[in-house]
Coordinates of C-alpha atoms (C1' of nucleotides) in Angstrom, one line a residue:
Chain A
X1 CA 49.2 1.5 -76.3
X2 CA 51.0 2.3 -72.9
X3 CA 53.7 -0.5 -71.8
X4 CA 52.1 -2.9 -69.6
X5 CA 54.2 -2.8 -67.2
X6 CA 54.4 1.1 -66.7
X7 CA 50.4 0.5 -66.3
X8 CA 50.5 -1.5 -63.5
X9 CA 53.1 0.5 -61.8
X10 CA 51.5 3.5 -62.0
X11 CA 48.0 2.8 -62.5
X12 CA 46.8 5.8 -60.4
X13 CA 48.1 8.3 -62.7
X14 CA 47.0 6.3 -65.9
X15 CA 43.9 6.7 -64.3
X16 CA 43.9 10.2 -63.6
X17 CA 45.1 10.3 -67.1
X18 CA 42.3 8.9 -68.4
X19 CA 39.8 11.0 -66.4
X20 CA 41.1 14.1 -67.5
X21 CA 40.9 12.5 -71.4
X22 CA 37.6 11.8 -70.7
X23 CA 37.8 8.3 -71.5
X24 CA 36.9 5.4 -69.0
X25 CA 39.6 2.4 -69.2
X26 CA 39.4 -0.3 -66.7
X27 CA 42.5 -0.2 -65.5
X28 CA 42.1 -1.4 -61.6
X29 CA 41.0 -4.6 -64.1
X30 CA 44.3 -5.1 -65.8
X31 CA 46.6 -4.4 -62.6
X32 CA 44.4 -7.9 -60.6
X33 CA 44.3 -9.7 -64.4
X34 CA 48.0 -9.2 -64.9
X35 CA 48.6 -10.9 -61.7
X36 CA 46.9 -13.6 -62.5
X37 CA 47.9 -13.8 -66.0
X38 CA 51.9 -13.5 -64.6
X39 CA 51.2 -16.8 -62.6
X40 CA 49.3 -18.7 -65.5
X41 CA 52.6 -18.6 -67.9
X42 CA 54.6 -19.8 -65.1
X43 CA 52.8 -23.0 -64.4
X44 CA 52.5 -23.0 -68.5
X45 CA 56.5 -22.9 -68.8
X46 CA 56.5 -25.5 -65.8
X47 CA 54.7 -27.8 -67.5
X48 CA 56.1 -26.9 -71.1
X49 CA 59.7 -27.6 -69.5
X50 CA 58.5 -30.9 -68.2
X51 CA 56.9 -32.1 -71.2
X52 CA 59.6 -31.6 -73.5
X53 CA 62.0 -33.2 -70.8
X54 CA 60.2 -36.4 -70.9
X55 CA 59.8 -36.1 -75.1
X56 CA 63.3 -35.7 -75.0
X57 CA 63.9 -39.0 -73.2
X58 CA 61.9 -40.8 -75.6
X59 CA 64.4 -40.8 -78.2
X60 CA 66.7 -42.8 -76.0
X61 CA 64.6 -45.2 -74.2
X62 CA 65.7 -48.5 -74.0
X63 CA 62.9 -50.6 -75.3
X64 CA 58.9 -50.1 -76.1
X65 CA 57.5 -50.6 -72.7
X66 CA 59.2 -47.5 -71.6
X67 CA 58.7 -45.5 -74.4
X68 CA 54.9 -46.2 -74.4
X69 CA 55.0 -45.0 -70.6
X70 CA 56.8 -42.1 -71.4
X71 CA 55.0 -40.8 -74.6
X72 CA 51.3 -41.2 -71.8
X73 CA 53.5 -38.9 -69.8
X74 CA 54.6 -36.2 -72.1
X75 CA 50.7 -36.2 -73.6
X76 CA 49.5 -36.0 -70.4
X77 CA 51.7 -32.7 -69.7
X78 CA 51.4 -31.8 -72.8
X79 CA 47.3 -32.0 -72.1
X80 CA 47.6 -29.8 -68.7
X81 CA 49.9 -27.1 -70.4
X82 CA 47.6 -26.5 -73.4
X83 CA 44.9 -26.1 -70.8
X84 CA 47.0 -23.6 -68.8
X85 CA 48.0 -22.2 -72.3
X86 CA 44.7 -21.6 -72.9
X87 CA 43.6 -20.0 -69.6
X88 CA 46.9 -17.7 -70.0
X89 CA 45.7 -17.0 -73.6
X90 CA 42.4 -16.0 -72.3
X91 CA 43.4 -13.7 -69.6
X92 CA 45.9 -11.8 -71.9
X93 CA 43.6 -11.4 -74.6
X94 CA 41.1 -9.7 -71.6
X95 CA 44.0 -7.1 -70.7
X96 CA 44.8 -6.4 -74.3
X97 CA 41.6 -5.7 -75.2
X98 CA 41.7 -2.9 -71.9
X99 CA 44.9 -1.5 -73.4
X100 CA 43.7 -0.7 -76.4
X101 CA 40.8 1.7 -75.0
X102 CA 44.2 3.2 -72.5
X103 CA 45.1 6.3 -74.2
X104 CA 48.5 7.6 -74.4
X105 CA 49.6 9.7 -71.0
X106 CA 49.9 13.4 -72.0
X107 CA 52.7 16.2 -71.5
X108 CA 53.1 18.1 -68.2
X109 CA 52.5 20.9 -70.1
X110 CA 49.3 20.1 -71.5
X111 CA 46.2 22.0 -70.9
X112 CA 43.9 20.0 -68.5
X113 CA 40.2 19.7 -69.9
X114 CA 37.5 17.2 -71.0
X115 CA 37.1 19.2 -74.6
X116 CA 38.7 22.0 -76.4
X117 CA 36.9 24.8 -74.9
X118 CA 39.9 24.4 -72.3
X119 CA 42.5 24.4 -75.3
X120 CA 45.3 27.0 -75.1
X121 CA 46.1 29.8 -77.3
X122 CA 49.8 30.1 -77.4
X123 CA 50.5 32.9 -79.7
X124 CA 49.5 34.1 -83.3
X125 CA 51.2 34.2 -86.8
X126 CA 53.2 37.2 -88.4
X127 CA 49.9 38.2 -90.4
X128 CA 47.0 40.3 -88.4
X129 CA 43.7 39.3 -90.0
X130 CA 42.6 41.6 -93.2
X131 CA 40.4 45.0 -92.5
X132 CA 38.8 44.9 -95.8
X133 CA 37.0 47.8 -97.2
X134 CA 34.4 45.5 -98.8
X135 CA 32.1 42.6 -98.0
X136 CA 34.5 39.9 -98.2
X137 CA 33.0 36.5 -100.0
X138 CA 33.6 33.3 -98.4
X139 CA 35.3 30.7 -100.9
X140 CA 32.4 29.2 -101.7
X141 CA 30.7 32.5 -103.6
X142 CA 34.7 32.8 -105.0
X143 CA 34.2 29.5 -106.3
X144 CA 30.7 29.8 -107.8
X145 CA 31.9 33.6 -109.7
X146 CA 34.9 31.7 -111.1
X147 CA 33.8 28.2 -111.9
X148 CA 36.5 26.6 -109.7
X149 CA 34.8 24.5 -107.6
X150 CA 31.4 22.4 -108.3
X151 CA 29.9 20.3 -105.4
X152 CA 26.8 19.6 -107.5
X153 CA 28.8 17.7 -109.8
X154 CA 30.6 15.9 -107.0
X155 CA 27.6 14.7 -105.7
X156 CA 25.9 14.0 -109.0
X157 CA 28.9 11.4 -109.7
X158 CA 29.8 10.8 -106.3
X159 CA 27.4 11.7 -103.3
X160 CA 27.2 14.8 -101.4
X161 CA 30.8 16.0 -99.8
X162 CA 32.6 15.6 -103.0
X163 CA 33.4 17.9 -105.1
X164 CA 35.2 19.1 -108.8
X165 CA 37.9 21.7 -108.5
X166 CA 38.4 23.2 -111.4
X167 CA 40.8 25.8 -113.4
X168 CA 42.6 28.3 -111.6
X169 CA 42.1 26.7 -108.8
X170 CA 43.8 23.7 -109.5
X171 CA 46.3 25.4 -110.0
X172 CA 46.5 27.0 -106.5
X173 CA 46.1 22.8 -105.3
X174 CA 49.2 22.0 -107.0
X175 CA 51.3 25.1 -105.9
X176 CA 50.4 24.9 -102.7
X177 CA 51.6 21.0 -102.8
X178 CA 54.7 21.9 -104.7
X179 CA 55.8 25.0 -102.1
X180 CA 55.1 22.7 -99.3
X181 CA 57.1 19.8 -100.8
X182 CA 59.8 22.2 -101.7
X183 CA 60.1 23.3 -98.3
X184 CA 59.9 20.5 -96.6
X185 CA 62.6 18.7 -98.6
X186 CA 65.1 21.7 -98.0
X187 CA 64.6 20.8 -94.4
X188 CA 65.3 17.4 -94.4
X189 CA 61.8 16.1 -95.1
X190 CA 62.0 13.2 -98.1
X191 CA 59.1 13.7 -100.2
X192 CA 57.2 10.5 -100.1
X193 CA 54.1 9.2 -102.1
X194 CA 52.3 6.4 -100.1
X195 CA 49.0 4.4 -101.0
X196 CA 45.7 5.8 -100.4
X197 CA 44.8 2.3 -98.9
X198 CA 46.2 0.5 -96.1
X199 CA 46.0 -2.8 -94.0
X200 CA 43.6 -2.5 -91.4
X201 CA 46.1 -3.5 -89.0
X202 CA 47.8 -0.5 -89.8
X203 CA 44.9 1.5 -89.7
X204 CA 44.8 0.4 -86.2
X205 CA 48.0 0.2 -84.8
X206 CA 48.0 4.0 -85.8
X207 CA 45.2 4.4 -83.7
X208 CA 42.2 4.7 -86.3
X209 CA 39.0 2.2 -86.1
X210 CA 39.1 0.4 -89.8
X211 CA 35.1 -0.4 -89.5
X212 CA 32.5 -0.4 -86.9
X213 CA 29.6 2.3 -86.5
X214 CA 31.8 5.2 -85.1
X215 CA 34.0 4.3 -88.2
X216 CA 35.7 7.8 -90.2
X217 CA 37.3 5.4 -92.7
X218 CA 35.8 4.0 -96.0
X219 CA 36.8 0.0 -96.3
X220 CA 37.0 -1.6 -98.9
X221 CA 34.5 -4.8 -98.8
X222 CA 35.8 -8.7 -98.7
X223 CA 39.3 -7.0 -98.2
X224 CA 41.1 -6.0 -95.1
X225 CA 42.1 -3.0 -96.0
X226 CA 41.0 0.5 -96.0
X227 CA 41.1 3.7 -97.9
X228 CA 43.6 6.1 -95.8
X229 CA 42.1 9.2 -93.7
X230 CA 45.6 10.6 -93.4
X231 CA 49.1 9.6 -95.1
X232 CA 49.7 9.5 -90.9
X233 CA 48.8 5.7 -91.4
X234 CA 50.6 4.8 -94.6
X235 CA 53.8 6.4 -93.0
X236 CA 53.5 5.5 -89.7
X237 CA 53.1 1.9 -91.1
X238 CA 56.0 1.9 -93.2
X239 CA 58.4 0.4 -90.8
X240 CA 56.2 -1.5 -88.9
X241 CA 57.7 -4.7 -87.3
X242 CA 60.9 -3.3 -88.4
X243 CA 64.2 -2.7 -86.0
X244 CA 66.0 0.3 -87.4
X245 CA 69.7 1.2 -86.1
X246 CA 69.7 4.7 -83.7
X247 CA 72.1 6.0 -86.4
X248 CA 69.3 6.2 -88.6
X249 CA 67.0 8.6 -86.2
X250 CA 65.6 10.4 -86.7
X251 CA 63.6 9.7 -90.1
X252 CA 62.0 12.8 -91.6
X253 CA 59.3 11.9 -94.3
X254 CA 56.9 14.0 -96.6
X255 CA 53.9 12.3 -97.5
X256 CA 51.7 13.2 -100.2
X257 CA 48.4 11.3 -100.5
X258 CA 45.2 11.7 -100.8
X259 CA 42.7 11.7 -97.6
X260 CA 39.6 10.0 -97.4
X261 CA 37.3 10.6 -94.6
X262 CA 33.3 9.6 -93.9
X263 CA 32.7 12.7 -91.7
X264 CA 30.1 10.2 -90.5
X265 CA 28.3 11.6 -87.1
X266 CA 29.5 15.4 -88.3
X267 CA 26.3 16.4 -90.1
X268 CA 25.2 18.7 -87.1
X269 CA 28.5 20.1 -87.1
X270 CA 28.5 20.5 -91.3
X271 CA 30.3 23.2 -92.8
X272 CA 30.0 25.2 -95.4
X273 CA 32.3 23.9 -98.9
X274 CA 35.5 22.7 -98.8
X275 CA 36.2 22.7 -95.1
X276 CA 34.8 19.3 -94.2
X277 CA 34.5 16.9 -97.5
X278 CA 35.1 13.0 -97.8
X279 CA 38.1 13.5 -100.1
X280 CA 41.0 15.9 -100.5
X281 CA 44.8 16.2 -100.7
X282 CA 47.5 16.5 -98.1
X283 CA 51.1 16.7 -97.5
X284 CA 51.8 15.1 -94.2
X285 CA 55.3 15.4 -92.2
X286 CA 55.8 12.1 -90.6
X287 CA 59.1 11.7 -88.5
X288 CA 60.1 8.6 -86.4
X289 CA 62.5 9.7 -83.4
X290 CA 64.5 8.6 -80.5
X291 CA 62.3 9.2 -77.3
X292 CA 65.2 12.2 -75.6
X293 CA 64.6 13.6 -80.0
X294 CA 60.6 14.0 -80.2
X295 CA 60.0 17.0 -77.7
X296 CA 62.0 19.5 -79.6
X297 CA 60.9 17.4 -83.5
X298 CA 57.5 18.4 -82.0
X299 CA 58.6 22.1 -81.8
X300 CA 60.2 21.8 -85.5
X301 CA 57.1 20.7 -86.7
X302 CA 54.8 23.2 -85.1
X303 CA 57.8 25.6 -86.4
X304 CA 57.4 24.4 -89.7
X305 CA 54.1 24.2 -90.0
X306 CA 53.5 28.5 -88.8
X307 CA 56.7 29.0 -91.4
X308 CA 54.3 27.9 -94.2
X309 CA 51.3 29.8 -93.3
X310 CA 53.2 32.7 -92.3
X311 CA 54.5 32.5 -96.0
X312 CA 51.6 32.6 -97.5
X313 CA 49.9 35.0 -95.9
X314 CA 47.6 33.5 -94.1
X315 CA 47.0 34.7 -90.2
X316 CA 46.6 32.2 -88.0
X317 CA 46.9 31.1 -84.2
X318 CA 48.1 28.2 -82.3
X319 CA 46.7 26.0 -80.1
X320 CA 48.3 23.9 -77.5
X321 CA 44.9 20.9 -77.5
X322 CA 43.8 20.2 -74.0
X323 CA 43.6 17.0 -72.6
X324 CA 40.2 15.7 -73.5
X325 CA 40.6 16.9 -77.1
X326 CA 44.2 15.0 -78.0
X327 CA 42.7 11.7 -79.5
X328 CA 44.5 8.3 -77.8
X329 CA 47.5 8.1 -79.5
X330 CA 48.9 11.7 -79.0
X331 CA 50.7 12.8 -75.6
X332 CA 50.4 16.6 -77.2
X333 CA 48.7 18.4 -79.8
X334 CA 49.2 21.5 -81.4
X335 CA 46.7 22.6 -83.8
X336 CA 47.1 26.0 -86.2
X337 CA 43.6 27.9 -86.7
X338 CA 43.7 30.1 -89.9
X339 CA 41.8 33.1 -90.1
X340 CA 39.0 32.3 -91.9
X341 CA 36.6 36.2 -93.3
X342 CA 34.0 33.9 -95.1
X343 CA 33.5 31.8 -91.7
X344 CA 30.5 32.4 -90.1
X345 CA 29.6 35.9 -88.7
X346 CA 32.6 38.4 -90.3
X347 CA 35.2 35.4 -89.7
X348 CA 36.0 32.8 -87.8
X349 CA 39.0 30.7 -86.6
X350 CA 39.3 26.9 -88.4
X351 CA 41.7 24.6 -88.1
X352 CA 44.1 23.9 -90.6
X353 CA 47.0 21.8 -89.4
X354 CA 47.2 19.2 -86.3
X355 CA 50.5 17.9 -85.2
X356 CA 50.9 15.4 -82.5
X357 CA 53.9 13.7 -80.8
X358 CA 52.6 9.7 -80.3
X359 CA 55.6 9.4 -78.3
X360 CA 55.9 5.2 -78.2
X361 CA 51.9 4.9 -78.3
X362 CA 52.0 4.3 -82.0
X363 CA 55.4 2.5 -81.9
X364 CA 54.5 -0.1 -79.3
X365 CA 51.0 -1.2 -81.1
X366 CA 53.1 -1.3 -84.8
X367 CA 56.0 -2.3 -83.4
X368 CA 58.8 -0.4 -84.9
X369 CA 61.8 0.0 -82.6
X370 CA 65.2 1.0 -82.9
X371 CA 68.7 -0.7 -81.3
X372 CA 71.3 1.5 -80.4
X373 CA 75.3 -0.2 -81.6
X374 CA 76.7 -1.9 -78.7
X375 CA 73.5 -1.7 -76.5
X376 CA 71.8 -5.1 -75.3
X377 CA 68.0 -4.7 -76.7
X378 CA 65.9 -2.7 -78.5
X379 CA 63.2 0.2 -77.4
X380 CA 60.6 1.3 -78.9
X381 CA 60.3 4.9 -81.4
X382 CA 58.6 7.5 -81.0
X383 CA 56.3 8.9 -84.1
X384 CA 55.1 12.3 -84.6
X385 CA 52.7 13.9 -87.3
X386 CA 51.7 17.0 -88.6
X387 CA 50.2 18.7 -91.2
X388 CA 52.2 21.1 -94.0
X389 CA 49.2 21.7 -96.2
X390 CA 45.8 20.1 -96.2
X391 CA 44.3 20.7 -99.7
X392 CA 40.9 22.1 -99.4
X393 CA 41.5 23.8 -95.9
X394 CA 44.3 25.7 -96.9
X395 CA 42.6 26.6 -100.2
X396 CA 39.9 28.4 -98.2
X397 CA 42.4 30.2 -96.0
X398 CA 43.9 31.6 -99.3
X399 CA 41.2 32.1 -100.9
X400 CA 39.4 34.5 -98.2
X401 CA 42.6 36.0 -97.1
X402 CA 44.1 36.9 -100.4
X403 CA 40.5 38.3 -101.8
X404 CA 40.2 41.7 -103.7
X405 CA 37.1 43.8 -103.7
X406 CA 36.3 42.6 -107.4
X407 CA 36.5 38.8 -106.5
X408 CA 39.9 37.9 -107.7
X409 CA 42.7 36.6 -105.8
X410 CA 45.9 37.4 -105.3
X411 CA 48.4 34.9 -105.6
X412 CA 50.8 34.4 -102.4
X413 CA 54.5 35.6 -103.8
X414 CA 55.6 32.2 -102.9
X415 CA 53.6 30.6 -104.9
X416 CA 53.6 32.7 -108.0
X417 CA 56.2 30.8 -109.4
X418 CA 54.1 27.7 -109.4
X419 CA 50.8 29.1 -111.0
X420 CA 52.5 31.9 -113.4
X421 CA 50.2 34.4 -112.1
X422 CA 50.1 36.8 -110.1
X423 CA 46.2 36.9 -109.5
X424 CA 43.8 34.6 -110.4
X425 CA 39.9 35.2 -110.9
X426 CA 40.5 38.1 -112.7
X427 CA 37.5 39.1 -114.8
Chain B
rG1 C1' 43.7 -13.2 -113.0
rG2 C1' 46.4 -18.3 -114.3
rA3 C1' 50.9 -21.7 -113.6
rG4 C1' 55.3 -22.7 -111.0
rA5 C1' 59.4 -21.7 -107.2
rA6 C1' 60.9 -19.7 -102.7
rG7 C1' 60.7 -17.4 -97.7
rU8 C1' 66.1 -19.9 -91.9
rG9 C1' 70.0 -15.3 -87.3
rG10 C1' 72.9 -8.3 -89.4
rC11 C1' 74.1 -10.7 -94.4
rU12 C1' 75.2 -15.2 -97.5
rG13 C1' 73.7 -20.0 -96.7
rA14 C1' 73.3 -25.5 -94.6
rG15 C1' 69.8 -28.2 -92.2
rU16 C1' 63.6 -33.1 -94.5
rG17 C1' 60.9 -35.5 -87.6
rG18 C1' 64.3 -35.9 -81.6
rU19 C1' 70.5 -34.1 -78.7
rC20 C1' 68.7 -27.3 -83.5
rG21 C1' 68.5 -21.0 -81.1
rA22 C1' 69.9 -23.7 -85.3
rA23 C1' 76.4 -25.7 -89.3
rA24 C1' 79.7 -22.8 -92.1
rG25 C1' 81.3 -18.3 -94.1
rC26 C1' 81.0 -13.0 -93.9
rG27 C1' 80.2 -8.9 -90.8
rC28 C1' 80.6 -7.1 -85.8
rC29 C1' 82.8 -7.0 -80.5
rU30 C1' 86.8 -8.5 -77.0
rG31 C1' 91.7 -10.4 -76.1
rA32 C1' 96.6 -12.0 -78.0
rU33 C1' 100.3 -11.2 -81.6
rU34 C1' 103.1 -8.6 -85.7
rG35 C1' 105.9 -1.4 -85.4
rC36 C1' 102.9 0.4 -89.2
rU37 C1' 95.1 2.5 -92.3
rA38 C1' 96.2 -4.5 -92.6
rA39 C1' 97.3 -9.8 -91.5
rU40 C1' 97.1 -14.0 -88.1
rU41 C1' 94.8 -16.2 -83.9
rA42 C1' 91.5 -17.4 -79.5
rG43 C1' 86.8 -16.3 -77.7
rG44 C1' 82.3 -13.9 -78.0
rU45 C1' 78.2 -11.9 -80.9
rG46 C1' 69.7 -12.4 -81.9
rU47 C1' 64.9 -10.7 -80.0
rA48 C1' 60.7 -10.8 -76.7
rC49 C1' 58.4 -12.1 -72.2
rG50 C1' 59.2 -14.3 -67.2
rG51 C1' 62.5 -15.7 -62.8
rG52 C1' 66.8 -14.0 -60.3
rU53 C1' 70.3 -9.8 -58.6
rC54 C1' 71.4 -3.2 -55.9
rA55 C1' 73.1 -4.2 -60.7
rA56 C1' 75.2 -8.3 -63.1
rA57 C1' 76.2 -13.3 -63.4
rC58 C1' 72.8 -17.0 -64.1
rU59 C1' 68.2 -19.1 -65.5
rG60 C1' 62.9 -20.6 -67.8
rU61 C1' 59.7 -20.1 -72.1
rA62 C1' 58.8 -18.6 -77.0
rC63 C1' 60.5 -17.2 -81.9
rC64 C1' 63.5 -20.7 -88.6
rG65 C1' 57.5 -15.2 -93.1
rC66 C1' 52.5 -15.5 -90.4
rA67 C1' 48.3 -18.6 -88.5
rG68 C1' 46.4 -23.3 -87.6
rG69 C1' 47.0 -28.9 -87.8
rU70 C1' 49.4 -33.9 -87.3
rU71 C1' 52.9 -36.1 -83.5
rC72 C1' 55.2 -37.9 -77.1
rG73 C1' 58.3 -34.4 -80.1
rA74 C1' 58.2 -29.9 -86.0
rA75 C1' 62.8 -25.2 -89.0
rU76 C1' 61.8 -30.2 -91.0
rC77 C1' 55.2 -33.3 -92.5
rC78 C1' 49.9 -31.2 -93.7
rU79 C1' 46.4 -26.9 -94.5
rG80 C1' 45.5 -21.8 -95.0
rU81 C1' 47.6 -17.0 -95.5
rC82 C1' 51.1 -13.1 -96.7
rU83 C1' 55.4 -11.7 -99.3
rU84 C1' 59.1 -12.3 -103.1
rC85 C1' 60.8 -14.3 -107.9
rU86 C1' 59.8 -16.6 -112.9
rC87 C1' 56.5 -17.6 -116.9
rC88 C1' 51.5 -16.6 -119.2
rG89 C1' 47.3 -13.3 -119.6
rC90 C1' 45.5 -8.4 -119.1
rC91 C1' 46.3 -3.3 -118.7
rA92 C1' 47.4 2.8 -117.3

RNA sequence: GGAGAAGUGGCUGAGUGGUCGAAAGCGCCUGAUUGCUAAUUAGGUGUACGGGUCAAACUGUACCGCAGGUUCGAAUCCUGUCUUCUCCGCCA
């Protein structure tokens, strides 16, 4: 959500924003409701102010006769400010329901496009992508030779999209986790396990729709809560409603959850195994910042997040997201494609890690602010995201990349020390 | 899951229908004073949204977990809800 009044003020470039998002927000709508809305709550606080005058005077009248004329006068106000509470009420309600559909304004930088055919490729990782003197498998056929993955089973027990992993490959899960988590924490990132489920408010406030047709979340029925798409929302929600100090900024967290998504709409667009399933594992940097902070804890991030796919060998290039592709909440958006040899024809590109700065979006609809010693008032955070691993995507990048002409795999030297192997699949 | 109790300002904690944005203490800020990492003392010290101003000063409204209700009037009474604590049950 974008601060109301920065809206009114500058509704022509919200607008333009939203054009170039390819969203349609009424905003002309709020500027002439705001007005409207402005002069409501006065004659509400008029009448307010007057009522509680004369309920005040009550207390002291001198005998019945005047208290009885004064108690008809303070319902009577009482009477016309509800009314003009309600019409106020009304109006507010109208303009908050616009803001919500605003998204956040984006970076200068930004590319400017309806979709991400006008994203930006800002550079590549330290890794070129494999020449291999075989036909390489994709992770799926590596799976099926080594028993390590089994969708047939998933969807036998739990509907199609979901899926067993199995053996070495768990292994691989867990010290990919544990490398990430490692890192992370040496860089200031506490390592955090959140729920898998959250309030729907949260859900919202972070910018996700809990229910509804269009709906990527799985609720949970005759509760208001919802099984978490991203630990984004568990984290993000952690301080809402709260006021934290600016000597605390900014706050650095690692979140490890699981990730529930209902891919609903993306059959057309269905990929082959693990790279778009209803359930998998991720470890989430989450950071809450001072506004002049989150520009260069966006570049850590993005940093942080080519620093762990450089390290495991994976090639990869990043993507600065154009403006139609950002989503609402983020003001910019860099995304890091690993090279994929078992995606479509001989390779492809595939996302692996999103991070976003919200900037106050997020902040403003959760409300989380900070107050800085000595200062009159409070301002808003801002939040950023992105992903250090996401289980299942990752996997396939390491599987594919790290592939040897008689199916095994060769462990990342990173990692080794988690798994105790230096290959796995081996015959 | 069942039964109780409680949720007040940065913290502790008064307040059971009117003059309460809310006592007191602590903390914090400013000044005074004492030559000594402190004491004493005076004053100040919430947030949001409006009005006002170049900016302040100043000023209106709301906020005593949250949402409703009763009443001329609610921190105070009623209902619901959330959270916390205690006891019981169940359980990884």
């Amino acid at each position: 959500m974008l601060d109301r009044k920065f809206v009114i003020e500058n509704a022509e470039a919200v607008l333009q924003n939203c054009a170039n998002r390819n969203v349609s927000s009424d905003v002309g709508k709020i500027v002439e409701l705001e007005k409207q809305r402005r002069e409501k709550l006065q004659e509400t606080e008029k009448l307010n102010a007057e009522a509680k005058a004369r309920s005040k005077e009550i207390g002291q009248a001198k005998d019945d006769a005047e208290r009885e004329s004064l108690k008809e006068a303070a319902r009577q106000l009482r009477a016309d400010k509800d009314a003009a509470q309600k019409a106020h009420d009304e109006m507010d309600a109208q303009i908050r329901e616009i803001e919500l559909t605003i998204p956040n304004m984006a970076h200068p930088a930004c590319p400017v496009g309806v979709d991400d055919k006008s994203n930006l490729e800002l550079g590549h990782g330290k890794h070129k992508p494999s020449e291999f003197d075989f036909k390489p498998l994709d992770h799926l056929e590596l799976g099926e030779k080594h028993d390590w993955i089994d969708f047939e089973g998933g969807a036998r027990t739990t509907g199609q999209g979901f899926y067993f992993l199995k053996g070495d490959l768990v292994l691989l899960d867990f010290a990919l986790q544990q490398y990430a988590i490692t890192q992370l924490s040496a860089r200031g990132f506490v390592p955090t396990i959140t729920p898998d489920l959250a309030r729907d408010s949260v859900l919202e406030g972070i910018g996700f729709m809990p229910r509804g047709p269009e709906t990527q979340i799985y609720s949970v029925e005759g509760m208001d809560i919802s099984l978490i798409g991203t630990a984004e929302i568990t984290l993000g929600g952690l301080y809402s409603g709260k006021t934290l100090m600016d000597t605390e900024l900014p706050i650095k967290l690692c979140g490890i959850s699981h990730c529930y998504r209902t891919e609903a709409g993306a059959a057309g667009r269905a990929s082959r195994g693990l790279y778009r399933v209803h359930q998998f594992t991720k470890i989430e940097m989450f950071a809450f910042t001072l506004p002049e902070q989150s520009d260069a804890m966006h570049e850590e991030i993005r940093q942080i997040e080519c620093d762990l796919f450089d390290a495991i060998g994976v090639p990869y290039r990043i993507v600065d997201t154009a403006t139609g592709d950002l989503g609402g909440p983020a003001y910019r958006k860099y995304d890091l494609e690993a090279w994929m040899p078992g995606r479509g024809d001989g390779g492809e590109y595939g996302e692996v890690t999103s991070t976003s700065n919200c900037t106050d979006y997020q902040a403003r609809r959760l409300n989380i602010r900070y107050k800085e010693k000595g200062k009159k008032g409070t301002r808003f955070v801002h939040t950023l995201n992105g992903t250090a691993f996401a289980l299942s995507r990752a996997i396939i990048a390491v599987l594919e990349n790290n592939q040897n002409a008689d199916g095994s795999v060769t462990v990342p030297e990173v990692l080794r020390p988690f798994i105790g192997k230096d290959v796995i699949g081996v015959a």
